[in-house]
Each structure stands twice: as structure tokens, then as C-alpha cells.
Short mmCIF file of C-alpha atoms and ligand atoms in Angstrom, two decimals:
data_model
loop_
_atom_site.label_atom_id
_atom_site.label_comp_id
_atom_site.label_asym_id
_atom_site.label_seq_id
_atom_site.Cartn_x
_atom_site.Cartn_y
_atom_site.Cartn_z
CA MET R 18 -1.04 20.24 10.96
CA ILE R 19 -0.69 21.25 14.69
CA ALA R 20 0.69 17.99 16.06
CA ARG R 21 -1.24 16.73 19.74
CA ASP R 22 1.97 18.19 21.77
CA GLY R 23 1.33 21.20 19.96
CA GLY R 24 4.07 21.21 17.72
CA VAL R 25 3.94 21.90 13.94
CA ASP R 26 2.98 18.74 12.49
CA ARG R 27 6.35 18.00 10.31
CA ARG R 28 4.30 15.68 7.19
CA GLN R 29 1.30 17.71 6.84
CA PHE R 30 3.43 20.94 6.83
CA LEU R 31 5.53 19.59 4.05
CA GLU R 32 2.35 17.86 1.44
CA ASP R 33 0.78 21.12 2.41
CA SER R 34 3.81 23.42 0.57
CA LEU R 35 4.26 21.32 -2.27
CA LEU R 36 0.19 21.11 -2.73
CA ALA R 37 0.62 24.70 -2.19
CA ALA R 38 3.17 24.32 -5.14
CA GLY R 39 1.25 22.03 -7.51
CA VAL R 40 3.36 19.42 -6.45
CA VAL R 41 0.80 15.95 -6.13
CA PRO R 42 2.85 14.44 -3.45
CA GLN R 43 3.69 10.74 -3.68
CA CYS R 44 1.39 9.60 -1.23
CA CYS R 45 -1.53 10.20 -3.74
CA SER R 46 0.07 8.51 -6.54
CA THR R 47 -1.35 5.57 -4.80
CA PRO R 48 -5.24 5.10 -6.14
CA PRO R 49 -7.84 3.61 -3.73
CA ALA R 50 -9.81 1.19 -4.72
CA PRO R 51 -12.65 1.61 -5.64
CA MET R 52 -14.91 0.24 -2.88
CA GLU R 53 -17.10 -2.26 -5.32
CA SER R 54 -14.36 -4.18 -5.80
CA ILE R 55 -13.43 -4.45 -2.60
CA ARG R 56 -15.50 -7.74 0.15
CA PHE R 57 -14.23 -9.25 3.23
CA GLU R 58 -15.07 -13.37 3.75
CA GLY R 59 -14.02 -14.34 7.32
CA SER R 60 -10.38 -13.71 7.11
CA ARG R 61 -9.30 -12.94 3.94
CA LEU R 62 -9.74 -9.83 1.51
CA ILE R 63 -11.37 -10.08 -1.64
CA LEU R 64 -10.79 -7.79 -4.74
CA ASP R 65 -12.45 -7.73 -7.72
CA LEU R 66 -9.57 -6.91 -10.22
CA ARG R 67 -12.40 -6.41 -12.71
CA ARG R 68 -13.47 -3.56 -11.21
CA ILE R 69 -10.10 -2.23 -10.38
CA PRO R 70 -8.98 0.10 -13.39
CA THR R 71 -5.88 1.11 -11.77
CA LEU R 72 -4.23 -3.08 -11.55
CA ARG R 73 -4.90 -4.05 -15.17
CA SER R 74 -1.35 -2.72 -16.18
CA ASN R 75 1.94 -3.89 -15.40
CA GLY R 76 3.74 -1.77 -12.18
CA SER R 77 0.32 -0.36 -11.13
CA ALA R 78 -1.10 -0.43 -7.34
CA CYS R 79 -3.87 0.33 -5.40
CA ALA R 80 -4.70 1.08 -1.97
CA VAL R 81 -6.97 -0.43 0.54
CA TRP R 82 -7.57 0.88 3.66
CA ASP R 83 -10.59 0.24 6.34
CA GLU R 84 -10.47 1.91 9.07
CA THR R 85 -12.83 -0.65 11.06
CA ARG R 86 -10.97 -3.55 10.20
CA LYS R 87 -7.34 -1.15 10.74
CA LEU R 88 -6.26 -2.69 7.25
CA ASN R 89 -4.28 0.08 5.19
CA LEU R 90 -2.51 -1.92 2.40
CA ILE R 91 -0.90 -2.12 -0.84
CA VAL R 92 -2.02 -4.24 -3.89
CA ALA R 93 0.67 -4.09 -6.30
CA ARG R 94 1.19 -6.08 -9.55
CA THR R 95 4.17 -6.76 -10.28
CA GLU R 96 3.84 -9.15 -13.56
CA ALA R 97 0.64 -9.87 -15.65
CA LYS R 98 -0.10 -12.81 -12.71
CA HIS R 99 1.48 -11.71 -10.25
CA PHE R 100 0.94 -9.59 -7.12
CA VAL R 101 2.18 -9.03 -4.03
CA ALA R 102 0.10 -7.42 -0.44
CA LEU R 103 2.02 -5.78 1.98
CA ASN R 104 1.10 -2.90 4.32
CA ARG R 105 1.18 0.82 3.31
CA ALA R 106 2.32 2.27 6.18
CA CYS R 107 6.32 2.75 7.16
CA THR R 108 7.23 0.87 9.68
CA HIS R 109 8.81 4.33 10.97
CA GLY R 110 6.82 7.06 11.43
CA GLY R 111 3.71 5.36 9.34
CA ALA R 112 3.99 7.12 6.22
CA SER R 113 2.53 5.70 2.76
CA CYS R 114 4.76 3.83 0.78
CA THR R 115 4.50 3.22 -2.60
CA TYR R 116 5.52 1.04 -4.80
CA MET R 117 8.34 1.78 -7.23
CA HIS R 118 8.35 -0.86 -10.31
CA LYS R 119 11.08 -0.57 -11.70
CA SER R 120 13.62 -1.40 -8.81
CA ARG R 121 10.33 -3.47 -7.17
CA THR R 122 10.57 -2.38 -3.96
CA LEU R 123 8.49 -0.68 -1.91
CA ARG R 124 9.20 3.18 -0.89
CA CYS R 125 8.21 4.90 1.74
CA THR R 126 7.09 8.66 0.47
CA SER R 127 8.78 10.58 3.86
CA LEU R 128 11.48 11.76 2.85
CA ASN R 129 14.00 9.73 4.66
CA HIS R 130 13.13 7.13 1.82
CA ALA R 131 13.17 3.73 3.76
CA GLU R 132 13.06 1.00 1.21
CA TYR R 133 11.57 -2.54 1.59
CA THR R 134 11.69 -5.70 -0.87
CA LEU R 135 8.84 -7.05 -2.33
CA ASP R 136 7.63 -10.38 0.85
CA GLY R 137 8.55 -6.21 3.09
CA THR R 138 12.40 -7.13 4.52
CA LEU R 139 13.62 -3.63 4.95
CA LEU R 140 16.60 -2.74 3.00
CA HIS R 141 17.76 0.91 3.85
CA GLY R 142 16.17 3.40 6.08
CA ARG R 143 15.65 4.37 9.42
CA THR R 144 12.20 2.23 10.35
CA HIS R 145 11.35 0.16 13.20
CA GLY R 146 11.62 -3.46 11.36
CA ASN R 147 10.09 -4.77 8.16
CA LEU R 148 6.76 -4.40 6.95
CA ARG R 149 3.66 -7.21 6.85
CA ALA R 150 2.99 -9.16 3.32
CA TYR R 151 0.28 -10.96 2.96
CA HIS R 152 0.10 -14.54 1.16
CA LEU R 153 -2.12 -14.43 -1.21
CA ARG R 154 -3.11 -15.83 -4.33
CA LEU R 155 -5.22 -15.09 -7.86
CA ASN R 156 -8.97 -16.84 -8.24
CA GLY R 157 -10.01 -16.34 -12.40
CA PRO R 158 -10.45 -11.92 -11.52
CA TYR R 159 -10.27 -12.11 -7.99
CA ILE R 160 -7.41 -12.11 -5.24
CA GLU R 161 -7.56 -13.86 -2.66
CA ILE R 162 -5.63 -12.18 0.34
CA ASP R 163 -4.88 -14.03 3.49
CA LEU R 164 -5.33 -11.38 6.52
CA GLU R 165 -3.99 -13.64 8.84
CA LYS R 166 -1.46 -15.26 6.69
CA ALA R 167 1.73 -13.97 6.35
CA SER R 168 3.28 -14.11 2.96
S1 FES L 234 8.00 7.22 7.56
FE1 FES L 234 8.89 6.36 5.85
S2 FES L 234 10.84 6.81 6.27
FE2 FES L 234 10.17 8.08 7.90
#
């Protein structure tokens, strides 16, 4: 909870306070894709939908995090056969974004609540720009995400 400069990390403090009060922070509402559902082929990230139960319904989302590749993505199912993949870290302060199905947007879980369209365009918020959205395609039960090509 202590920031590098010796001060209190505000976001961590708030998350810890919410947990102590029995409230799960929104950043925890995007479940991670199971490791066995993820594989890489060159610059493509391939997700096996058969192994990601949390992506079975419209409006669902999962997170894909790979520290060695510096990846932190959110993948959302917006319609039966339509998915989007974007960087998950807000361009303001790096807090996690979550998928809001009702508004078809991504919203930062920090108190400033920056919001982005599904192509990554900033709608409002004090941020440092848009989120990167990735080109993807469905191939049978797989989502193939091109990590080098923006959508
Ligand atoms: S970290 Fe997202 S609005 Fe500040």
C-alpha cells in the first residue's frame, strides 16, 4: 500500500477499503481467461472459446494477462458472434477497465471513470489518449487476435 515515493497508494488503499467492507472492486469483475485457453502463434494470440466459460454469453468479458509479453487485454463478447479485444489498462493511471454491455463501452474502474468506445476512442475522462483495440477474427471455436494490427 506504500507507493514508491513513500506515500500511500491511493488506488490500493481504496481497493483494500472496499474489500474490508465486503465490496468486491469492479476491477475484479472481469475474470481471467483460463491459462489452458490461451496460446500464442507468432504475433497472434489465440483463445479457445470452448475453454472460456465466462465468454459464453453476450455481454461477458474476460481478461488476458501475460507479463512476459507485456499484455493486459480485455476481450468482450458484444453479440453472439462478435468480439472485441482492447488494452485493459486505462491510459490515465493504468487502472483496469471493465466492459459495460448496456452502453457498449469500456469503463475505467478508478474513481475518475474514464470511458472508451469499443474501438478504443476516449469518450470522457482525464486520460492520456485512446485505448488500443486489436484486429481479431473468429475461426471456428477460436478467437485469433493479431497483436501487431490495430482494429
Ligand atoms: S486510471 Fe482510469 S481514469 Fe484514472
